[in-house]
Amino acid sequence: MKVKVAVVTDLHFSKFPNSAIPSRKGEFAGELLRRMVLRVNYALKPDLVFIGGDLVDRPEDVNGLELLAELKQIIGLVEAPTIVIRGNHDPGKRIFESIIGKPPDFVDVKGIRFVPFFDADEPGCNASRSDCELSRMRKLGAEFAGSLVCLQHVPLFPPENGICPYNYKNAADIIEIMRETGYILALSGHYHNGFRLIDCQGLNYIAGRALCEKPFACTLIEIGMDGAVNWHEDSLTVPVDNGEKKADIFTAGNVF
Ligand SMILES: [Fe+2]
């Protein structure tokens, strides 16, 4: 038996194209999410969906909160249990949760416990986990006999790895708690390229690729009952011609 998780993250929904970062197609985020939800429901069929934050790009813009409410409606179409957390681009916690809802303290799926965290933003697009959240992390791990997965927006990984320019200021402390209390995997967003599975001293770290940038992907993770973790991506990009060349969903004639 395996637990299958789909990570859909960093939508950056916006009313207008992003002239500063044209590769960020946030103006299509609603449509991208609709299509990804269809793939998730009818093809991927995960046990859990994790939506990892940065749902909107600039909530302070006119209609920013309306865009968030539109995404909430689309998220409501996901058939699997879904955990949605706030990213640094999203409105503050109170407003975000008033529209999206408060994330659960944890969700148990087939003997694996998934724990979302609310963390503080730090300069340089980094983050830190408060003492209160560290205590909650420790408590939820200590009281649970099975393996756990921590869910956060900013990538959590061993600082010495250096795979990504963003991390937690107190990453070493968080990883120590992971090791002590049964967490086997950290799932994150925020870093738009994402990074593949890092297996470091028996703990696993993955950052999901942003949905708003090519290849418009979600990340699929399978966790075995023995704690083995597998990783792959599923994108909305579709093959054309002989299958060697790829076109994205915005290429004329290849929209599905
Ligand atoms: Fe972010």
PDB file of N, CA and C in Angstrom, residues 238-248 251 253-254:
ATOM      1  N   VAL A 238       1.428  19.023 -23.442  1.00  0.00           N
ATOM      2  CA  VAL A 238       1.046  17.816 -24.187  1.00  0.00           C
ATOM      3  C   VAL A 238       2.013  17.596 -25.355  1.00  0.00           C
ATOM      4  N   PRO A 239       2.281  16.339 -25.728  1.00  0.00           N
ATOM      5  CA  PRO A 239       3.195  16.076 -26.835  1.00  0.00           C
ATOM      6  C   PRO A 239       2.558  16.398 -28.178  1.00  0.00           C
ATOM      7  N   VAL A 240       3.367  16.820 -29.138  1.00  0.00           N
ATOM      8  CA  VAL A 240       2.874  17.059 -30.501  1.00  0.00           C
ATOM      9  C   VAL A 240       3.786  16.332 -31.477  1.00  0.00           C
ATOM     10  N   ASP A 241       3.370  16.264 -32.726  1.00  0.00           N
ATOM     11  CA  ASP A 241       4.141  15.619 -33.791  1.00  0.00           C
ATOM     12  C   ASP A 241       4.556  14.210 -33.374  1.00  0.00           C
ATOM     13  N   ASN A 242       5.860  13.954 -33.370  1.00  0.00           N
ATOM     14  CA  ASN A 242       6.316  12.601 -33.075  1.00  0.00           C
ATOM     15  C   ASN A 242       6.535  12.376 -31.584  1.00  0.00           C
ATOM     16  N   GLY A 243       6.120  13.320 -30.772  1.00  0.00           N
ATOM     17  CA  GLY A 243       6.245  13.134 -29.337  1.00  0.00           C
ATOM     18  C   GLY A 243       7.562  13.616 -28.784  1.00  0.00           C
ATOM     19  N   GLU A 244       8.512  13.968 -29.678  1.00  0.00           N
ATOM     20  CA  GLU A 244       9.799  14.451 -29.168  1.00  0.00           C
ATOM     21  C   GLU A 244       9.718  15.929 -28.836  1.00  0.00           C
ATOM     22  N   LYS A 245       8.952  16.635 -29.643  1.00  0.00           N
ATOM     23  CA  LYS A 245       8.808  18.064 -29.426  1.00  0.00           C
ATOM     24  C   LYS A 245       7.615  18.277 -28.493  1.00  0.00           C
ATOM     25  N   LYS A 246       7.720  19.223 -27.618  1.00  0.00           N
ATOM     26  CA  LYS A 246       6.626  19.478 -26.687  1.00  0.00           C
ATOM     27  C   LYS A 246       6.028  20.850 -26.939  1.00  0.00           C
ATOM     28  N   ALA A 247       4.735  20.926 -26.802  1.00  0.00           N
ATOM     29  CA  ALA A 247       4.073  22.226 -26.888  1.00  0.00           C
ATOM     30  C   ALA A 247       3.325  22.467 -25.592  1.00  0.00           C
ATOM     31  N   ASP A 248       3.187  23.711 -25.195  1.00  0.00           N
ATOM     32  CA  ASP A 248       2.426  23.964 -23.995  1.00  0.00           C
ATOM     33  C   ASP A 248       0.971  24.214 -24.352  1.00  0.00           C
ATOM     34  N   THR A 251      -0.131  26.785 -26.977  1.00  0.00           N
ATOM     35  CA  THR A 251       0.262  26.692 -28.373  1.00  0.00           C
ATOM     36  C   THR A 251      -0.974  26.376 -29.213  1.00  0.00           C
ATOM     37  N   GLY A 253      -3.642  25.034 -31.542  1.00  0.00           N
ATOM     38  CA  GLY A 253      -3.845  23.715 -32.126  1.00  0.00           C
ATOM     39  C   GLY A 253      -3.548  22.578 -31.178  1.00  0.00           C
ATOM     40  N   ASN A 254      -2.996  22.871 -30.045  1.00  0.00           N
ATOM     41  CA  ASN A 254      -2.642  21.789 -29.131  1.00  0.00           C
ATOM     42  C   ASN A 254      -3.313  21.930 -27.772  1.00  0.00           C
TER      43      ASN A 254
END
